[in-house]
Amino acid sequence: MTEFQRIILVHYHEIGLKGHNRASFEMRLLKNLEALLADFPVVTIHRISGRICVFLREGTSWDTAVEASDIVSKVPGVARVSSGFKCERDLDEMAEAAVVALAEAGDFATFKVAARRNHTDFATNSMEMNQIIGGALCEACPDKQVKMKNPDVTVGVEVVQNAAYVYARSVPGVGGLPVGSSGKVVCLLSSGIDSPVATWKLARRGAVCIGVHFSGRPQTSDASEYLVDDIARVLERTGCIGRVYTVPFGDYQREIALTVPPELRVIMYRRLMFKVAEELARREGAGALVTGESLGQVASQTLDNIRCTDEAVKLPVFRPLIGTDKLEIIAEAERLGTFEISSQDAPDCCTLFMPRAPETHGKVSVVLEAESALPIETWVAEIADAAEPRDYACPSYKPRKRRENAQG
């Protein structure tokens, strides 16, 4: 039996709809895949005929190929991932490769062949290829049935200029745009369930995400910081986060709690967080803030209180979960792989010095008057300077140089 070179075909949808910028999106996705597959036996990665093809070293095992393709399926910008083989533009070889690919596709009862030629210099047309390769598969799998609509497995055969690609195992990707194609954002990242999902959603839209975690330290333990690091490690697997700043915030919350009316504490905490996040965004060259807020979920997330916190900053604030309920967010967190981490108890700034009856309908004028008693601008600079950065493996993230940070 011929031993074929294993490949991973990366299909995309939204990128393919781009006009003159399409090539830059494709190259961004290609570069992200190169970095994220660095530990796998990859020979090279090329753009071919509206696809990206990952060529694996000869002798690569099926398990390794599946592991690599599963990682690829979770990378933003990827619509579908197919595992298969490269072979010569020879019908006998293509049929043999199709038999091997179908045998590795898992359990199935029905199948069909979907062949196409991208160059007319190959004499056999798509219909004829379907018949020839389909006949070989029927002979190899006599107990399986051909089904043209909604089969269990579709065997793909693509004939390009210098080779043919044959595959059967195909899994959906997460879609979206490649990280690095939509600028940079700063995400308020807690150890809770919501904000990691919000961060991932912005990464899926092509943004390079930088987290800011407000820790209750030194008024609480640093347990939440370890959970946030675990969350960032999950996001890091598919290049969805570049850096996390940890901000010791407890002492400033204590000062707020001693100065402002108790019912306004939560709004004041949020406003100061937003201002610090905006300063870090300025230093990073980011264009927006991101939070995991969902309308009406807690006291700080009412329409009036959101207006009070938004007034504190000039940057736009993105809330990708604003119309999502808790069960939907939990389901997303489970798919993402952060839910179990976020479900662990850890004291953080969100529960520190909480009032018994927080204001749910804050008024901007009242908030500004109370805030005038605090040295906010001095605090913002102090807190941003004290923020502790930790970098993660994001191919699209390039830390700014210190001089750039100072100049803004």
mmCIF file of C-alpha atoms in Angstrom:
data_model
loop_
_atom_site.group_PDB
_atom_site.id
_atom_site.type_symbol
_atom_site.label_atom_id
_atom_site.label_comp_id
_atom_site.label_asym_id
_atom_site.label_seq_id
_atom_site.Cartn_x
_atom_site.Cartn_y
_atom_site.Cartn_z
ATOM 1 C CA MET A 1 0.000 0.000 0.000
ATOM 2 C CA THR A 2 1.222 3.496 -0.849
ATOM 3 C CA GLU A 3 2.124 5.701 2.126
ATOM 4 C CA PHE A 4 0.719 9.165 1.555
ATOM 5 C CA GLN A 5 1.794 12.432 3.159
ATOM 6 C CA ARG A 6 -0.726 13.608 5.744
ATOM 7 C CA ILE A 7 -2.232 17.065 5.389
ATOM 8 C CA ILE A 8 -4.667 19.287 7.232
ATOM 9 C CA LEU A 9 -6.879 21.401 4.998
ATOM 10 C CA VAL A 10 -8.097 24.593 6.659
ATOM 11 C CA HIS A 11 -11.320 25.976 5.213
ATOM 12 C CA TYR A 12 -12.539 29.480 5.954
ATOM 13 C CA HIS A 13 -15.724 31.339 5.145
ATOM 14 C CA GLU A 14 -15.780 34.943 6.318
ATOM 15 C CA ILE A 15 -12.207 35.588 5.182
ATOM 16 C CA GLY A 16 -13.195 34.397 1.718
ATOM 17 C CA LEU A 17 -15.787 37.181 1.515
ATOM 18 C CA LYS A 18 -13.140 39.888 1.901
ATOM 19 C CA GLY A 19 -12.247 41.858 -1.209
ATOM 20 C CA HIS A 20 -8.826 43.343 -1.878
ATOM 21 C CA ASN A 21 -7.842 42.713 1.774
ATOM 22 C CA ARG A 22 -8.421 38.970 1.557
ATOM 23 C CA ALA A 23 -4.735 38.109 1.163
ATOM 24 C CA SER A 24 -3.785 39.949 4.357
ATOM 25 C CA PHE A 25 -6.437 38.041 6.353
ATOM 26 C CA GLU A 26 -5.239 34.743 4.868
ATOM 27 C CA MET A 27 -1.623 35.517 5.736
ATOM 28 C CA ARG A 28 -2.577 36.511 9.272
ATOM 29 C CA LEU A 29 -4.351 33.183 9.746
ATOM 30 C CA LEU A 30 -1.418 31.325 8.189
ATOM 31 C CA LYS A 31 1.083 32.994 10.537
ATOM 32 C CA ASN A 32 -1.125 32.243 13.548
ATOM 33 C CA LEU A 33 -1.325 28.573 12.541
ATOM 34 C CA GLU A 34 2.436 28.371 12.035
ATOM 35 C CA ALA A 35 3.045 29.573 15.587
ATOM 36 C CA LEU A 36 0.312 27.515 17.237
ATOM 37 C CA LEU A 37 1.444 24.303 15.507
ATOM 38 C CA ALA A 38 5.125 24.827 16.334
ATOM 39 C CA ASP A 39 5.212 21.681 18.506
ATOM 40 C CA PHE A 40 3.818 19.461 15.743
ATOM 41 C CA PRO A 41 5.719 17.816 12.858
ATOM 42 C CA VAL A 42 4.757 20.462 10.288
ATOM 43 C CA VAL A 43 6.828 20.644 7.109
ATOM 44 C CA THR A 44 5.230 23.793 5.705
ATOM 45 C CA ILE A 45 1.936 25.691 5.451
ATOM 46 C CA HIS A 46 0.698 27.145 2.146
ATOM 47 C CA ARG A 47 -2.301 28.964 0.740
ATOM 48 C CA ILE A 48 -3.836 26.938 -2.089
ATOM 49 C CA SER A 49 -7.035 27.563 -4.049
ATOM 50 C CA GLY A 50 -9.036 29.282 -1.312
ATOM 51 C CA ARG A 51 -7.682 27.014 1.434
ATOM 52 C CA ILE A 52 -4.719 26.862 3.772
ATOM 53 C CA CYS A 53 -2.940 23.518 3.677
ATOM 54 C CA VAL A 54 -0.783 22.223 6.540
ATOM 55 C CA PHE A 55 1.704 19.604 5.296
ATOM 56 C CA LEU A 56 2.799 17.140 7.982
ATOM 57 C CA ARG A 57 6.052 15.236 7.985
ATOM 58 C CA GLU A 58 5.978 11.816 6.350
ATOM 59 C CA GLY A 59 5.336 9.096 8.903
ATOM 60 C CA THR A 60 3.195 11.332 11.130
ATOM 61 C CA SER A 61 0.711 9.184 13.049
ATOM 62 C CA TRP A 62 -3.048 9.454 12.763
ATOM 63 C CA ASP A 63 -3.335 10.417 16.454
ATOM 64 C CA THR A 64 -0.869 13.286 16.028
ATOM 65 C CA ALA A 65 -2.678 14.506 12.917
ATOM 66 C CA VAL A 66 -6.017 14.450 14.754
ATOM 67 C CA GLU A 67 -4.555 16.308 17.744
ATOM 68 C CA ALA A 68 -3.182 18.998 15.446
ATOM 69 C CA SER A 69 -6.435 19.327 13.502
ATOM 70 C CA ASP A 70 -8.437 19.640 16.735
ATOM 71 C CA ILE A 71 -6.226 22.561 17.813
ATOM 72 C CA VAL A 72 -6.654 24.167 14.390
ATOM 73 C CA SER A 73 -10.450 23.844 14.655
ATOM 74 C CA LYS A 74 -10.429 26.131 17.721
ATOM 75 C CA VAL A 75 -8.352 28.886 16.101
ATOM 76 C CA PRO A 76 -10.380 32.011 15.223
ATOM 77 C CA GLY A 77 -10.811 32.376 11.470
ATOM 78 C CA VAL A 78 -11.148 28.641 10.791
ATOM 79 C CA ALA A 79 -14.557 27.497 9.528
ATOM 80 C CA ARG A 80 -13.779 23.794 9.005
ATOM 81 C CA VAL A 81 -10.799 21.463 9.280
ATOM 82 C CA SER A 82 -10.283 18.355 7.154
ATOM 83 C CA SER A 83 -7.668 15.661 7.769
ATOM 84 C CA GLY A 84 -6.399 13.722 4.781
ATOM 85 C CA PHE A 85 -3.601 13.059 2.332
ATOM 86 C CA LYS A 86 -1.632 14.550 -0.506
ATOM 87 C CA CYS A 87 -1.136 12.277 -3.528
ATOM 88 C CA GLU A 88 -0.283 12.385 -7.211
ATOM 89 C CA ARG A 89 -2.844 13.485 -9.774
ATOM 90 C CA ASP A 90 -3.470 9.870 -10.652
ATOM 91 C CA LEU A 91 -6.927 8.333 -10.360
ATOM 92 C CA ASP A 92 -5.665 5.042 -8.933
ATOM 93 C CA GLU A 93 -3.657 6.876 -6.253
ATOM 94 C CA MET A 94 -6.566 9.197 -5.493
ATOM 95 C CA ALA A 95 -8.897 6.202 -5.098
ATOM 96 C CA GLU A 96 -6.391 4.426 -2.840
ATOM 97 C CA ALA A 97 -5.977 7.567 -0.703
ATOM 98 C CA ALA A 98 -9.779 7.903 -0.495
ATOM 99 C CA VAL A 99 -10.094 4.340 0.816
ATOM 100 C CA VAL A 100 -7.503 5.040 3.542
ATOM 101 C CA ALA A 101 -9.095 8.393 4.446
ATOM 102 C CA LEU A 102 -12.563 6.873 4.705
ATOM 103 C CA ALA A 103 -11.248 4.061 6.911
ATOM 104 C CA GLU A 104 -9.955 6.722 9.335
ATOM 105 C CA ALA A 105 -13.193 8.726 9.391
ATOM 106 C CA GLY A 106 -14.727 6.846 12.344
ATOM 107 C CA ASP A 107 -18.077 5.090 12.493
ATOM 108 C CA PHE A 108 -20.440 5.782 9.601
ATOM 109 C CA ALA A 109 -23.181 4.114 7.588
ATOM 110 C CA THR A 110 -23.480 6.397 4.565
ATOM 111 C CA PHE A 111 -21.044 8.394 2.458
ATOM 112 C CA LYS A 112 -20.594 10.281 -0.785
ATOM 113 C CA VAL A 113 -17.717 11.654 -2.852
ATOM 114 C CA ALA A 114 -17.358 15.377 -3.578
ATOM 115 C CA ALA A 115 -14.593 15.826 -6.159
ATOM 116 C CA ARG A 116 -13.526 18.963 -7.959
ATOM 117 C CA ARG A 117 -10.680 20.002 -10.200
ATOM 118 C CA ASN A 118 -9.250 23.484 -9.891
ATOM 119 C CA HIS A 119 -7.333 23.259 -13.166
ATOM 120 C CA THR A 120 -8.733 22.027 -16.455
ATOM 121 C CA ASP A 121 -5.357 20.594 -17.445
ATOM 122 C CA PHE A 122 -6.504 17.487 -15.559
ATOM 123 C CA ALA A 123 -8.490 15.545 -18.151
ATOM 124 C CA THR A 124 -11.053 13.874 -15.862
ATOM 125 C CA ASN A 125 -13.892 16.171 -14.830
ATOM 126 C CA SER A 126 -15.525 16.312 -11.401
ATOM 127 C CA MET A 127 -18.487 14.093 -12.295
ATOM 128 C CA GLU A 128 -16.242 11.370 -13.668
ATOM 129 C CA MET A 129 -13.979 11.548 -10.607
ATOM 130 C CA ASN A 130 -17.021 11.135 -8.351
ATOM 131 C CA GLN A 131 -18.005 7.980 -10.234
ATOM 132 C CA ILE A 132 -14.528 6.417 -10.383
ATOM 133 C CA ILE A 133 -13.542 7.120 -6.771
ATOM 134 C CA GLY A 134 -17.043 6.345 -5.519
ATOM 135 C CA GLY A 135 -16.870 2.973 -7.261
ATOM 136 C CA ALA A 136 -13.549 2.189 -5.564
ATOM 137 C CA LEU A 137 -15.025 3.086 -2.158
ATOM 138 C CA CYS A 138 -18.123 0.942 -2.752
ATOM 139 C CA GLU A 139 -15.847 -1.988 -3.563
ATOM 140 C CA ALA A 140 -13.721 -1.376 -0.458
ATOM 141 C CA CYS A 141 -16.735 -0.827 1.830
ATOM 142 C CA PRO A 142 -19.518 -3.102 0.518
ATOM 143 C CA ASP A 143 -21.516 -2.797 3.764
ATOM 144 C CA LYS A 144 -21.784 1.000 3.466
ATOM 145 C CA GLN A 145 -24.339 2.939 1.434
ATOM 146 C CA VAL A 146 -23.947 5.900 -0.879
ATOM 147 C CA LYS A 147 -26.215 8.799 0.101
ATOM 148 C CA MET A 148 -26.100 12.036 -1.857
ATOM 149 C CA LYS A 149 -27.981 14.196 0.678
ATOM 150 C CA ASN A 150 -26.705 14.533 4.247
ATOM 151 C CA PRO A 151 -24.399 11.491 4.355
ATOM 152 C CA ASP A 152 -22.510 10.605 7.519
ATOM 153 C CA VAL A 153 -19.172 11.217 5.749
ATOM 154 C CA THR A 154 -18.232 13.213 2.666
ATOM 155 C CA VAL A 155 -15.000 12.183 0.999
ATOM 156 C CA GLY A 156 -13.440 15.307 -0.514
ATOM 157 C CA VAL A 157 -11.125 15.136 -3.504
ATOM 158 C CA GLU A 158 -9.484 18.323 -4.755
ATOM 159 C CA VAL A 159 -7.218 18.325 -7.779
ATOM 160 C CA VAL A 160 -4.933 21.363 -7.882
ATOM 161 C CA GLN A 161 -2.088 22.308 -10.186
ATOM 162 C CA ASN A 162 0.589 19.893 -8.990
ATOM 163 C CA ALA A 163 -1.166 17.451 -6.659
ATOM 164 C CA ALA A 164 -4.426 16.067 -5.337
ATOM 165 C CA TYR A 165 -5.778 16.326 -1.805
ATOM 166 C CA VAL A 166 -8.086 13.652 -0.436
ATOM 167 C CA TYR A 167 -9.835 13.765 2.936
ATOM 168 C CA ALA A 168 -12.764 12.294 4.852
ATOM 169 C CA ARG A 169 -12.574 13.373 8.506
ATOM 170 C CA SER A 170 -13.888 16.910 8.683
ATOM 171 C CA VAL A 171 -14.828 18.885 11.790
ATOM 172 C CA PRO A 172 -16.318 22.385 12.185
ATOM 173 C CA GLY A 173 -14.142 25.280 13.322
ATOM 174 C CA VAL A 174 -15.075 28.302 15.419
ATOM 175 C CA GLY A 175 -15.284 30.669 12.438
ATOM 176 C CA GLY A 176 -14.749 34.400 12.775
ATOM 177 C CA LEU A 177 -11.613 36.296 11.821
ATOM 178 C CA PRO A 178 -7.940 35.588 12.580
ATOM 179 C CA VAL A 179 -6.577 37.184 15.750
ATOM 180 C CA GLY A 180 -4.556 40.238 14.783
ATOM 181 C CA SER A 181 -6.790 41.359 11.928
ATOM 182 C CA SER A 182 -9.022 43.728 13.954
ATOM 183 C CA GLY A 183 -6.734 45.751 16.203
ATOM 184 C CA LYS A 184 -6.147 45.521 19.936
ATOM 185 C CA VAL A 185 -8.531 45.667 22.920
ATOM 186 C CA VAL A 186 -8.160 45.654 26.702
ATOM 187 C CA CYS A 187 -10.466 43.228 28.518
ATOM 188 C CA LEU A 188 -11.452 43.500 32.175
ATOM 189 C CA LEU A 189 -10.741 39.890 33.115
ATOM 190 C CA SER A 190 -11.944 38.414 36.403
ATOM 191 C CA SER A 191 -11.769 34.818 37.587
ATOM 192 C CA GLY A 192 -15.522 34.534 37.054
ATOM 193 C CA ILE A 193 -17.510 32.865 34.293
ATOM 194 C CA ASP A 194 -18.463 35.838 32.116
ATOM 195 C CA SER A 195 -15.358 37.857 31.281
ATOM 196 C CA PRO A 196 -13.297 34.970 29.781
ATOM 197 C CA VAL A 197 -16.166 34.288 27.380
ATOM 198 C CA ALA A 198 -16.373 37.985 26.469
ATOM 199 C CA THR A 199 -12.617 38.027 25.863
ATOM 200 C CA TRP A 200 -12.820 34.973 23.605
ATOM 201 C CA LYS A 201 -15.667 36.516 21.604
ATOM 202 C CA LEU A 202 -13.537 39.581 20.811
ATOM 203 C CA ALA A 203 -10.589 37.361 19.875
ATOM 204 C CA ARG A 204 -12.920 35.460 17.535
ATOM 205 C CA ARG A 205 -13.657 38.772 15.812
ATOM 206 C CA GLY A 206 -9.940 39.215 15.128
ATOM 207 C CA ALA A 207 -8.935 41.418 18.086
ATOM 208 C CA VAL A 208 -5.692 40.970 19.994
ATOM 209 C CA CYS A 209 -6.863 40.771 23.621
ATOM 210 C CA ILE A 210 -4.986 42.131 26.631
ATOM 211 C CA GLY A 211 -6.472 41.284 30.020
ATOM 212 C CA VAL A 212 -6.558 43.465 33.117
ATOM 213 C CA HIS A 213 -7.309 41.602 36.331
ATOM 214 C CA PHE A 214 -8.218 43.659 39.384
ATOM 215 C CA SER A 215 -7.134 41.646 42.410
ATOM 216 C CA GLY A 216 -8.352 42.349 45.945
ATOM 217 C CA ARG A 217 -4.735 42.058 47.119
ATOM 218 C CA PRO A 218 -3.528 43.081 49.708
ATOM 219 C CA GLN A 219 -6.966 43.168 51.345
ATOM 220 C CA THR A 220 -7.691 39.620 50.118
ATOM 221 C CA SER A 221 -5.538 36.654 49.122
ATOM 222 C CA ASP A 222 -4.090 36.368 45.623
ATOM 223 C CA ALA A 223 -6.076 33.185 44.811
ATOM 224 C CA SER A 224 -8.025 34.849 41.999
ATOM 225 C CA GLU A 225 -4.764 35.709 40.250
ATOM 226 C CA TYR A 226 -3.867 32.036 39.906
ATOM 227 C CA LEU A 227 -7.303 31.269 38.463
ATOM 228 C CA VAL A 228 -6.968 34.099 35.941
ATOM 229 C CA ASP A 229 -3.589 32.693 34.924
ATOM 230 C CA ASP A 230 -5.236 29.289 34.378
ATOM 231 C CA ILE A 231 -7.939 30.967 32.287
ATOM 232 C CA ALA A 232 -5.323 32.794 30.237
ATOM 233 C CA ARG A 233 -3.528 29.486 29.625
ATOM 234 C CA VAL A 234 -6.740 28.115 28.094
ATOM 235 C CA LEU A 235 -7.108 31.175 25.853
ATOM 236 C CA GLU A 236 -3.423 30.976 24.997
ATOM 237 C CA ARG A 237 -3.798 27.540 23.352
ATOM 238 C CA THR A 238 -5.428 29.142 20.328
ATOM 239 C CA GLY A 239 -3.610 32.480 20.446
ATOM 240 C CA CYS A 240 -6.514 34.435 21.928
ATOM 241 C CA ILE A 241 -4.688 36.477 24.591
ATOM 242 C CA GLY A 242 -1.350 38.278 24.503
ATOM 243 C CA ARG A 243 -0.875 39.719 27.979
ATOM 244 C CA VAL A 244 -2.595 40.021 31.353
ATOM 245 C CA TYR A 245 -1.975 42.897 33.754
ATOM 246 C CA THR A 246 -2.621 42.077 37.413
ATOM 247 C CA VAL A 247 -3.624 45.139 39.414
ATOM 248 C CA PRO A 248 -3.460 45.093 43.262
ATOM 249 C CA PHE A 249 -6.682 46.996 43.887
ATOM 250 C CA GLY A 250 -7.729 46.247 47.470
ATOM 251 C CA ASP A 251 -6.253 49.310 49.177
ATOM 252 C CA TYR A 252 -7.944 51.672 46.736
ATOM 253 C CA GLN A 253 -11.282 49.949 47.294
ATOM 254 C CA ARG A 254 -10.780 50.411 51.003
ATOM 255 C CA GLU A 255 -10.201 54.155 50.532
ATOM 256 C CA ILE A 256 -13.334 54.404 48.386
ATOM 257 C CA ALA A 257 -15.343 52.498 50.996
ATOM 258 C CA LEU A 258 -14.185 54.944 53.698
ATOM 259 C CA THR A 259 -15.005 58.047 51.652
ATOM 260 C CA VAL A 260 -18.097 57.664 49.455
ATOM 261 C CA PRO A 261 -21.679 56.785 50.417
ATOM 262 C CA PRO A 262 -21.988 52.977 50.767
ATOM 263 C CA GLU A 263 -24.589 52.640 48.023
ATOM 264 C CA LEU A 264 -22.205 54.202 45.482
ATOM 265 C CA ARG A 265 -19.183 51.995 46.221
ATOM 266 C CA VAL A 266 -19.767 49.519 43.395
ATOM 267 C CA ILE A 267 -20.148 52.273 40.802
ATOM 268 C CA MET A 268 -16.992 53.954 42.109
ATOM 269 C CA TYR A 269 -15.033 50.725 41.966
ATOM 270 C CA ARG A 270 -16.156 50.183 38.364
ATOM 271 C CA ARG A 271 -15.364 53.732 37.307
ATOM 272 C CA LEU A 272 -11.850 53.509 38.710
ATOM 273 C CA MET A 273 -11.341 50.115 37.038
ATOM 274 C CA PHE A 274 -12.446 51.557 33.713
ATOM 275 C CA LYS A 275 -10.106 54.519 34.062
ATOM 276 C CA VAL A 276 -7.143 52.294 34.898
ATOM 277 C CA ALA A 277 -7.999 49.942 32.018
ATOM 278 C CA GLU A 278 -8.206 52.961 29.704
ATOM 279 C CA GLU A 279 -4.753 54.154 30.818
ATOM 280 C CA LEU A 280 -3.296 50.693 30.185
ATOM 281 C CA ALA A 281 -5.062 50.670 26.816
ATOM 282 C CA ARG A 282 -3.412 53.997 25.977
ATOM 283 C CA ARG A 283 -0.007 52.557 26.847
ATOM 284 C CA GLU A 284 -0.708 49.446 24.767
ATOM 285 C CA GLY A 285 -2.188 51.282 21.804
ATOM 286 C CA ALA A 286 -5.552 49.528 22.225
ATOM 287 C CA GLY A 287 -8.731 50.995 20.777
ATOM 288 C CA ALA A 288 -11.496 49.744 23.095
ATOM 289 C CA LEU A 289 -12.351 48.212 26.453
ATOM 290 C CA VAL A 290 -14.229 44.908 26.833
ATOM 291 C CA THR A 291 -16.291 43.670 29.781
ATOM 292 C CA GLY A 292 -18.345 40.557 30.492
ATOM 293 C CA GLU A 293 -21.406 42.516 31.599
ATOM 294 C CA SER A 294 -24.901 41.237 30.871
ATOM 295 C CA LEU A 295 -27.782 43.678 31.196
ATOM 296 C CA GLY A 296 -29.512 43.431 34.576
ATOM 297 C CA GLN A 297 -27.485 40.452 35.806
ATOM 298 C CA VAL A 298 -26.139 42.219 38.942
ATOM 299 C CA ALA A 299 -26.461 45.653 40.519
ATOM 300 C CA SER A 300 -23.574 47.198 38.573
ATOM 301 C CA GLN A 301 -25.068 46.071 35.262
ATOM 302 C CA THR A 302 -28.319 48.005 35.179
ATOM 303 C CA LEU A 303 -28.791 50.481 32.362
ATOM 304 C CA ASP A 304 -28.347 53.487 34.662
ATOM 305 C CA ASN A 305 -25.206 52.119 36.299
ATOM 306 C CA ILE A 306 -23.680 51.160 32.964
ATOM 307 C CA ARG A 307 -24.193 54.755 31.870
ATOM 308 C CA CYS A 308 -22.431 55.957 35.022
ATOM 309 C CA THR A 309 -19.400 53.731 34.419
ATOM 310 C CA ASP A 310 -19.186 54.467 30.703
ATOM 311 C CA GLU A 311 -19.042 58.190 31.461
ATOM 312 C CA ALA A 312 -15.687 57.635 33.190
ATOM 313 C CA VAL A 313 -13.822 56.860 29.944
ATOM 314 C CA LYS A 314 -13.523 58.097 26.381
ATOM 315 C CA LEU A 315 -12.762 54.763 24.740
ATOM 316 C CA PRO A 316 -15.685 52.679 23.464
ATOM 317 C CA VAL A 317 -16.708 49.850 25.799
ATOM 318 C CA PHE A 318 -17.677 46.574 24.114
ATOM 319 C CA ARG A 319 -20.048 44.212 25.925
ATOM 320 C CA PRO A 320 -20.417 41.099 23.751
ATOM 321 C CA LEU A 321 -22.578 39.343 26.387
ATOM 322 C CA ILE A 322 -24.957 42.230 27.035
ATOM 323 C CA GLY A 323 -28.055 40.367 25.776
ATOM 324 C CA THR A 324 -27.009 36.891 26.919
ATOM 325 C CA ASP A 325 -28.454 35.087 29.950
ATOM 326 C CA LYS A 326 -26.400 33.175 32.518
ATOM 327 C CA LEU A 327 -27.198 29.707 31.192
ATOM 328 C CA GLU A 328 -26.073 30.706 27.715
ATOM 329 C CA ILE A 329 -22.842 32.157 29.113
ATOM 330 C CA ILE A 330 -22.190 28.981 31.132
ATOM 331 C CA ALA A 331 -22.676 26.868 28.001
ATOM 332 C CA GLU A 332 -20.146 29.046 26.142
ATOM 333 C CA ALA A 333 -17.674 28.779 29.041
ATOM 334 C CA GLU A 334 -17.993 24.995 29.016
ATOM 335 C CA ARG A 335 -17.265 24.869 25.289
ATOM 336 C CA LEU A 336 -14.339 27.230 25.749
ATOM 337 C CA GLY A 337 -12.920 25.164 28.614
ATOM 338 C CA THR A 338 -12.899 27.867 31.306
ATOM 339 C CA PHE A 339 -16.049 26.962 33.238
ATOM 340 C CA GLU A 340 -14.479 24.574 35.747
ATOM 341 C CA ILE A 341 -11.701 27.079 36.489
ATOM 342 C CA SER A 342 -14.164 29.928 36.956
ATOM 343 C CA SER A 343 -16.381 27.795 39.212
ATOM 344 C CA GLN A 344 -13.693 27.627 41.913
ATOM 345 C CA ASP A 345 -14.160 29.952 44.885
ATOM 346 C CA ALA A 346 -11.608 32.715 45.233
ATOM 347 C CA PRO A 347 -11.922 36.053 47.058
ATOM 348 C CA ASP A 348 -11.419 38.956 44.680
ATOM 349 C CA CYS A 349 -12.144 42.646 44.364
ATOM 350 C CA CYS A 350 -15.737 42.017 43.250
ATOM 351 C CA THR A 351 -16.728 40.878 46.751
ATOM 352 C CA LEU A 352 -14.568 43.293 48.742
ATOM 353 C CA PHE A 353 -16.248 45.995 50.868
ATOM 354 C CA MET A 354 -19.614 45.349 49.239
ATOM 355 C CA PRO A 355 -22.525 47.444 50.581
ATOM 356 C CA ARG A 356 -25.721 45.832 51.802
ATOM 357 C CA ALA A 357 -27.873 47.790 49.365
ATOM 358 C CA PRO A 358 -25.919 48.967 46.297
ATOM 359 C CA GLU A 359 -27.399 51.671 44.098
ATOM 360 C CA THR A 360 -29.114 50.185 41.030
ATOM 361 C CA HIS A 361 -30.140 53.433 39.341
ATOM 362 C CA GLY A 362 -27.128 55.699 39.651
ATOM 363 C CA LYS A 363 -27.216 59.291 38.442
ATOM 364 C CA VAL A 364 -24.112 60.663 36.758
ATOM 365 C CA SER A 365 -24.312 64.024 38.551
ATOM 366 C CA VAL A 366 -24.515 62.378 42.003
ATOM 367 C CA VAL A 367 -21.664 60.015 41.150
ATOM 368 C CA LEU A 368 -19.419 62.821 39.913
ATOM 369 C CA GLU A 369 -20.044 64.840 43.062
ATOM 370 C CA ALA A 370 -19.091 61.905 45.296
ATOM 371 C CA GLU A 371 -16.062 61.109 43.154
ATOM 372 C CA SER A 372 -14.730 64.652 43.441
ATOM 373 C CA ALA A 373 -13.589 63.834 46.994
ATOM 374 C CA LEU A 374 -11.150 61.218 45.651
ATOM 375 C CA PRO A 375 -7.701 61.785 44.054
ATOM 376 C CA ILE A 376 -8.761 59.762 41.010
ATOM 377 C CA GLU A 377 -6.204 60.991 38.490
ATOM 378 C CA THR A 378 -3.325 60.391 40.924
ATOM 379 C CA TRP A 379 -4.671 56.923 41.664
ATOM 380 C CA VAL A 380 -5.019 56.012 38.005
ATOM 381 C CA ALA A 381 -1.352 56.739 37.328
ATOM 382 C CA GLU A 382 -0.246 54.931 40.502
ATOM 383 C CA ILE A 383 -2.315 51.834 39.783
ATOM 384 C CA ALA A 384 -1.288 51.635 36.122
ATOM 385 C CA ASP A 385 2.376 51.984 37.094
ATOM 386 C CA ALA A 386 1.983 49.186 39.661
ATOM 387 C CA ALA A 387 0.220 46.815 37.235
ATOM 388 C CA GLU A 388 2.109 43.521 36.873
ATOM 389 C CA PRO A 389 2.217 42.217 33.267
ATOM 390 C CA ARG A 390 2.473 38.574 32.254
ATOM 391 C CA ASP A 391 2.782 37.630 28.599
ATOM 392 C CA TYR A 392 1.203 34.669 26.836
ATOM 393 C CA ALA A 393 1.783 32.988 23.489
ATOM 394 C CA CYS A 394 -0.247 35.081 21.064
ATOM 395 C CA PRO A 395 1.368 35.174 17.598
ATOM 396 C CA SER A 396 -0.275 38.516 16.806
ATOM 397 C CA TYR A 397 0.721 40.348 19.990
ATOM 398 C CA LYS A 398 3.821 42.524 19.993
ATOM 399 C CA PRO A 399 4.488 44.333 23.306
ATOM 400 C CA ARG A 400 5.033 48.038 22.896
ATOM 401 C CA LYS A 401 8.395 49.418 23.828
ATOM 402 C CA ARG A 402 8.643 51.426 27.018
ATOM 403 C CA ARG A 403 9.371 54.660 25.181
ATOM 404 C CA GLU A 404 6.230 54.175 23.086
ATOM 405 C CA ASN A 405 4.259 53.670 26.318
ATOM 406 C CA ALA A 406 5.659 56.843 27.807
ATOM 407 C CA GLN A 407 4.901 58.874 24.680
ATOM 408 C CA GLY A 408 1.428 57.367 24.308
#
